[in-house]
């Protein structure tokens, strides 16, 4: 059993979530720009695209659609979603303790 408080665990998960999102943006950049550095405008576009992809992945999972994990990007999206679920679980459990 861990001595971590839910707040500490939540903070760690949010850092993991940010790091995973950055990995998704980097993966998109490699796929779309063949490894060459993206401009600032391109990076903003990549971030928007990554946000859309993470939202769509979560929606597909919530609709119980089978999700294939055959590319690095799909694996990162799945891992990001798992972190998000853990965050929600902690937030929900804290809310139920206050009731």
Short mmCIF file of N, CA and C in Angstrom, two decimals:
data_model
loop_
_atom_site.label_atom_id
_atom_site.label_comp_id
_atom_site.label_asym_id
_atom_site.label_seq_id
_atom_site.Cartn_x
_atom_site.Cartn_y
_atom_site.Cartn_z
N UNK A 1 0.85 -1.18 0.00
CA UNK A 1 0.00 0.00 0.00
C UNK A 1 0.88 1.23 0.00
N UNK A 2 0.48 2.24 -0.69
CA UNK A 2 1.26 3.47 -0.81
C UNK A 2 0.87 4.46 0.27
N UNK A 3 1.85 5.27 0.68
CA UNK A 3 1.58 6.32 1.66
C UNK A 3 1.15 7.61 0.99
N UNK A 4 1.00 7.58 -0.33
CA UNK A 4 0.61 8.78 -1.07
C UNK A 4 -0.81 9.20 -0.71
N UNK A 5 -0.99 10.48 -0.56
CA UNK A 5 -2.34 11.00 -0.37
C UNK A 5 -2.97 11.10 -1.76
N UNK A 6 -4.30 11.12 -1.82
CA UNK A 6 -4.94 11.29 -3.13
C UNK A 6 -4.47 12.56 -3.85
N UNK A 7 -4.23 13.63 -3.08
CA UNK A 7 -3.79 14.89 -3.68
C UNK A 7 -2.42 14.71 -4.34
N UNK A 8 -1.50 14.04 -3.64
CA UNK A 8 -0.17 13.80 -4.19
C UNK A 8 -0.25 12.92 -5.42
N UNK A 9 -1.05 11.88 -5.36
CA UNK A 9 -1.23 10.98 -6.50
C UNK A 9 -1.83 11.74 -7.68
N UNK A 10 -2.78 12.61 -7.40
CA UNK A 10 -3.41 13.41 -8.44
C UNK A 10 -2.39 14.32 -9.11
N UNK A 11 -1.54 14.95 -8.32
CA UNK A 11 -0.50 15.83 -8.87
C UNK A 11 0.45 15.04 -9.77
N UNK A 12 0.85 13.85 -9.33
CA UNK A 12 1.74 13.01 -10.13
C UNK A 12 1.06 12.58 -11.43
N UNK A 13 -0.21 12.22 -11.34
CA UNK A 13 -0.93 11.80 -12.54
C UNK A 13 -1.09 12.95 -13.53
N UNK A 14 -1.30 14.15 -13.02
CA UNK A 14 -1.43 15.30 -13.92
C UNK A 14 -0.11 15.58 -14.63
N UNK A 15 1.00 15.40 -13.93
CA UNK A 15 2.31 15.54 -14.58
C UNK A 15 2.50 14.46 -15.64
N UNK A 16 2.11 13.23 -15.32
CA UNK A 16 2.18 12.13 -16.29
C UNK A 16 1.29 12.43 -17.50
N UNK A 17 0.11 12.97 -17.23
CA UNK A 17 -0.82 13.31 -18.31
C UNK A 17 -0.20 14.36 -19.23
N UNK A 18 0.40 15.39 -18.65
CA UNK A 18 1.05 16.43 -19.46
C UNK A 18 2.20 15.84 -20.28
N UNK A 19 2.99 14.99 -19.67
CA UNK A 19 4.12 14.38 -20.37
C UNK A 19 3.62 13.49 -21.51
N UNK A 20 2.55 12.75 -21.27
CA UNK A 20 2.00 11.88 -22.31
C UNK A 20 1.44 12.71 -23.45
N UNK A 21 0.79 13.84 -23.12
CA UNK A 21 0.26 14.72 -24.16
C UNK A 21 1.41 15.28 -25.00
N UNK A 22 2.50 15.67 -24.34
CA UNK A 22 3.67 16.16 -25.07
C UNK A 22 4.23 15.07 -25.99
N UNK A 23 4.20 13.82 -25.53
CA UNK A 23 4.66 12.71 -26.37
C UNK A 23 3.74 12.54 -27.58
N UNK A 24 2.45 12.75 -27.40
CA UNK A 24 1.50 12.67 -28.53
C UNK A 24 1.81 13.76 -29.54
N UNK A 25 2.05 14.99 -29.06
CA UNK A 25 2.40 16.10 -29.95
C UNK A 25 3.69 15.78 -30.70
N UNK A 26 4.68 15.26 -30.01
CA UNK A 26 5.96 14.91 -30.65
C UNK A 26 5.77 13.82 -31.69
N UNK A 27 4.96 12.84 -31.38
CA UNK A 27 4.67 11.75 -32.32
C UNK A 27 3.99 12.31 -33.58
N UNK A 28 3.02 13.17 -33.38
CA UNK A 28 2.35 13.81 -34.52
C UNK A 28 3.35 14.61 -35.35
N UNK A 29 4.22 15.33 -34.70
CA UNK A 29 5.22 16.14 -35.38
C UNK A 29 6.12 15.25 -36.25
N UNK A 30 6.57 14.13 -35.70
CA UNK A 30 7.42 13.21 -36.46
C UNK A 30 6.67 12.66 -37.66
N UNK A 31 5.39 12.31 -37.47
CA UNK A 31 4.60 11.74 -38.56
C UNK A 31 4.30 12.76 -39.65
N UNK A 32 3.98 13.99 -39.25
CA UNK A 32 3.55 15.00 -40.22
C UNK A 32 4.69 15.80 -40.82
N UNK A 33 5.79 15.94 -40.09
CA UNK A 33 6.89 16.78 -40.55
C UNK A 33 8.17 16.00 -40.76
N UNK A 34 8.07 14.69 -40.83
CA UNK A 34 9.20 13.80 -41.11
C UNK A 34 10.43 14.11 -40.25
N UNK A 35 10.19 14.44 -39.01
CA UNK A 35 11.28 14.64 -38.08
C UNK A 35 11.90 16.03 -38.10
N UNK A 36 11.56 16.85 -39.10
CA UNK A 36 12.12 18.22 -39.10
C UNK A 36 11.36 19.07 -38.09
N UNK A 37 12.04 20.04 -37.49
CA UNK A 37 11.38 20.85 -36.44
C UNK A 37 10.18 21.62 -36.99
N UNK A 38 9.14 21.66 -36.20
CA UNK A 38 7.92 22.38 -36.59
C UNK A 38 8.05 23.85 -36.16
N UNK A 39 7.50 24.73 -36.98
CA UNK A 39 7.48 26.15 -36.61
C UNK A 39 6.52 26.35 -35.44
N UNK A 40 6.53 27.54 -34.87
CA UNK A 40 5.63 27.83 -33.74
C UNK A 40 4.16 27.68 -34.17
N UNK A 41 3.84 28.17 -35.37
CA UNK A 41 2.47 28.04 -35.88
C UNK A 41 2.12 26.57 -36.10
N UNK A 42 3.08 25.80 -36.62
CA UNK A 42 2.85 24.37 -36.82
C UNK A 42 2.66 23.68 -35.47
N UNK A 43 3.43 24.09 -34.47
CA UNK A 43 3.32 23.48 -33.14
C UNK A 43 1.93 23.74 -32.55
N UNK A 44 1.43 24.95 -32.73
CA UNK A 44 0.07 25.26 -32.25
C UNK A 44 -0.95 24.37 -32.95
N UNK A 45 -0.77 24.15 -34.24
CA UNK A 45 -1.66 23.26 -34.99
C UNK A 45 -1.54 21.82 -34.46
N UNK A 46 -0.32 21.39 -34.17
CA UNK A 46 -0.11 20.04 -33.63
C UNK A 46 -0.80 19.87 -32.27
N UNK A 47 -0.73 20.90 -31.44
CA UNK A 47 -1.39 20.84 -30.12
C UNK A 47 -2.90 20.74 -30.29
N UNK A 48 -3.46 21.53 -31.21
CA UNK A 48 -4.90 21.46 -31.47
C UNK A 48 -5.28 20.08 -31.99
N UNK A 49 -4.47 19.54 -32.89
CA UNK A 49 -4.73 18.21 -33.44
C UNK A 49 -4.66 17.15 -32.35
N UNK A 50 -3.67 17.27 -31.46
CA UNK A 50 -3.52 16.31 -30.36
C UNK A 50 -4.71 16.39 -29.41
N UNK A 51 -5.20 17.59 -29.14
CA UNK A 51 -6.38 17.74 -28.28
C UNK A 51 -7.59 17.07 -28.92
N UNK A 52 -7.74 17.26 -30.21
CA UNK A 52 -8.85 16.64 -30.93
C UNK A 52 -8.74 15.11 -30.89
N UNK A 53 -7.54 14.62 -31.12
CA UNK A 53 -7.33 13.16 -31.10
C UNK A 53 -7.60 12.56 -29.72
N UNK A 54 -7.14 13.22 -28.66
CA UNK A 54 -7.38 12.68 -27.32
C UNK A 54 -8.87 12.71 -26.99
N UNK A 55 -9.56 13.78 -27.41
CA UNK A 55 -11.01 13.85 -27.19
C UNK A 55 -11.74 12.75 -27.96
N UNK A 56 -11.35 12.56 -29.22
CA UNK A 56 -11.99 11.53 -30.04
C UNK A 56 -11.71 10.13 -29.51
N UNK A 57 -10.49 9.91 -29.01
CA UNK A 57 -10.14 8.60 -28.45
C UNK A 57 -11.01 8.31 -27.22
N UNK A 58 -11.16 9.32 -26.37
CA UNK A 58 -11.99 9.14 -25.17
C UNK A 58 -13.44 8.88 -25.55
N UNK A 59 -13.95 9.61 -26.54
CA UNK A 59 -15.34 9.42 -26.97
C UNK A 59 -15.54 8.03 -27.55
N UNK A 60 -14.60 7.58 -28.35
CA UNK A 60 -14.71 6.24 -28.93
C UNK A 60 -14.69 5.18 -27.84
N UNK A 61 -13.83 5.37 -26.86
CA UNK A 61 -13.75 4.40 -25.76
C UNK A 61 -15.05 4.41 -24.95
N UNK A 62 -15.59 5.60 -24.71
CA UNK A 62 -16.84 5.71 -23.96
C UNK A 62 -18.01 5.10 -24.71
N UNK A 63 -17.92 5.06 -26.03
CA UNK A 63 -18.97 4.44 -26.85
C UNK A 63 -18.72 2.95 -27.05
N UNK A 64 -17.71 2.43 -26.34
CA UNK A 64 -17.37 1.00 -26.36
C UNK A 64 -17.04 0.51 -27.75
N UNK A 65 -16.43 1.40 -28.55
CA UNK A 65 -15.97 0.97 -29.87
C UNK A 65 -14.61 0.30 -29.69
N UNK A 66 -14.38 -0.77 -30.40
CA UNK A 66 -13.07 -1.42 -30.28
C UNK A 66 -11.98 -0.51 -30.84
N UNK A 67 -10.94 -0.30 -30.07
CA UNK A 67 -9.85 0.57 -30.48
C UNK A 67 -8.61 -0.26 -30.74
N UNK A 68 -8.06 -0.08 -31.92
CA UNK A 68 -6.90 -0.84 -32.34
C UNK A 68 -5.63 -0.14 -31.86
N UNK A 69 -4.69 -0.89 -31.33
CA UNK A 69 -3.42 -0.33 -30.88
C UNK A 69 -2.30 -0.86 -31.76
N UNK A 70 -2.20 -0.31 -32.97
CA UNK A 70 -1.20 -0.82 -33.90
C UNK A 70 -0.12 0.21 -34.24
N UNK A 71 -0.30 1.45 -33.84
CA UNK A 71 0.72 2.46 -34.12
C UNK A 71 1.19 3.08 -32.80
N UNK A 72 2.34 3.75 -32.86
CA UNK A 72 2.86 4.42 -31.67
C UNK A 72 1.87 5.48 -31.19
N UNK A 73 1.25 6.19 -32.11
CA UNK A 73 0.29 7.22 -31.74
C UNK A 73 -0.92 6.62 -31.03
N UNK A 74 -1.44 5.51 -31.51
CA UNK A 74 -2.59 4.87 -30.88
C UNK A 74 -2.23 4.39 -29.48
N UNK A 75 -1.04 3.89 -29.31
CA UNK A 75 -0.60 3.44 -27.98
C UNK A 75 -0.52 4.62 -27.03
N UNK A 76 0.05 5.74 -27.49
CA UNK A 76 0.14 6.94 -26.66
C UNK A 76 -1.25 7.46 -26.29
N UNK A 77 -2.17 7.45 -27.25
CA UNK A 77 -3.54 7.90 -26.97
C UNK A 77 -4.20 7.01 -25.93
N UNK A 78 -3.99 5.72 -26.03
CA UNK A 78 -4.56 4.78 -25.07
C UNK A 78 -3.97 5.01 -23.68
N UNK A 79 -2.66 5.21 -23.61
CA UNK A 79 -2.01 5.45 -22.32
C UNK A 79 -2.49 6.77 -21.72
N UNK A 80 -2.65 7.79 -22.54
CA UNK A 80 -3.16 9.08 -22.07
C UNK A 80 -4.55 8.90 -21.49
N UNK A 81 -5.39 8.14 -22.17
CA UNK A 81 -6.76 7.93 -21.69
C UNK A 81 -6.77 7.18 -20.36
N UNK A 82 -5.87 6.23 -20.19
CA UNK A 82 -5.79 5.50 -18.92
C UNK A 82 -5.42 6.44 -17.77
N UNK A 83 -4.51 7.36 -18.03
CA UNK A 83 -4.14 8.35 -17.01
C UNK A 83 -5.34 9.22 -16.68
N UNK A 84 -6.06 9.65 -17.72
CA UNK A 84 -7.25 10.49 -17.50
C UNK A 84 -8.27 9.76 -16.64
N UNK A 85 -8.45 8.47 -16.89
CA UNK A 85 -9.41 7.68 -16.09
C UNK A 85 -8.98 7.62 -14.63
N UNK A 86 -7.68 7.46 -14.39
CA UNK A 86 -7.20 7.42 -13.01
C UNK A 86 -7.43 8.75 -12.31
N UNK A 87 -7.22 9.85 -13.04
CA UNK A 87 -7.46 11.18 -12.48
C UNK A 87 -8.94 11.33 -12.11
N UNK A 88 -9.82 10.95 -13.01
CA UNK A 88 -11.26 11.06 -12.76
C UNK A 88 -11.65 10.21 -11.56
N UNK A 89 -11.09 9.02 -11.47
CA UNK A 89 -11.40 8.13 -10.35
C UNK A 89 -11.03 8.77 -9.01
N UNK A 90 -9.85 9.39 -8.95
CA UNK A 90 -9.42 10.04 -7.71
C UNK A 90 -10.33 11.23 -7.39
N UNK A 91 -10.62 12.03 -8.40
CA UNK A 91 -11.50 13.20 -8.18
C UNK A 91 -12.88 12.75 -7.73
N UNK A 92 -13.42 11.71 -8.36
CA UNK A 92 -14.74 11.20 -7.96
C UNK A 92 -14.73 10.66 -6.55
N UNK A 93 -13.65 9.95 -6.17
CA UNK A 93 -13.60 9.38 -4.82
C UNK A 93 -13.45 10.48 -3.77
N UNK A 94 -12.74 11.55 -4.09
CA UNK A 94 -12.64 12.66 -3.15
C UNK A 94 -13.99 13.34 -2.99
N UNK A 95 -14.74 13.47 -4.08
CA UNK A 95 -16.06 14.07 -4.01
C UNK A 95 -17.03 13.27 -3.20
N UNK A 96 -16.94 11.94 -3.29
CA UNK A 96 -17.86 11.09 -2.54
C UNK A 96 -17.51 11.07 -1.05
N UNK A 97 -16.24 11.32 -0.73
CA UNK A 97 -15.84 11.38 0.69
C UNK A 97 -16.36 12.64 1.36
N UNK A 98 -16.55 13.70 0.58
CA UNK A 98 -17.03 14.96 1.14
C UNK A 98 -18.54 14.95 1.37
N UNK A 99 -19.24 14.07 0.73
CA UNK A 99 -20.70 14.02 0.83
C UNK A 99 -21.17 13.53 2.17
#
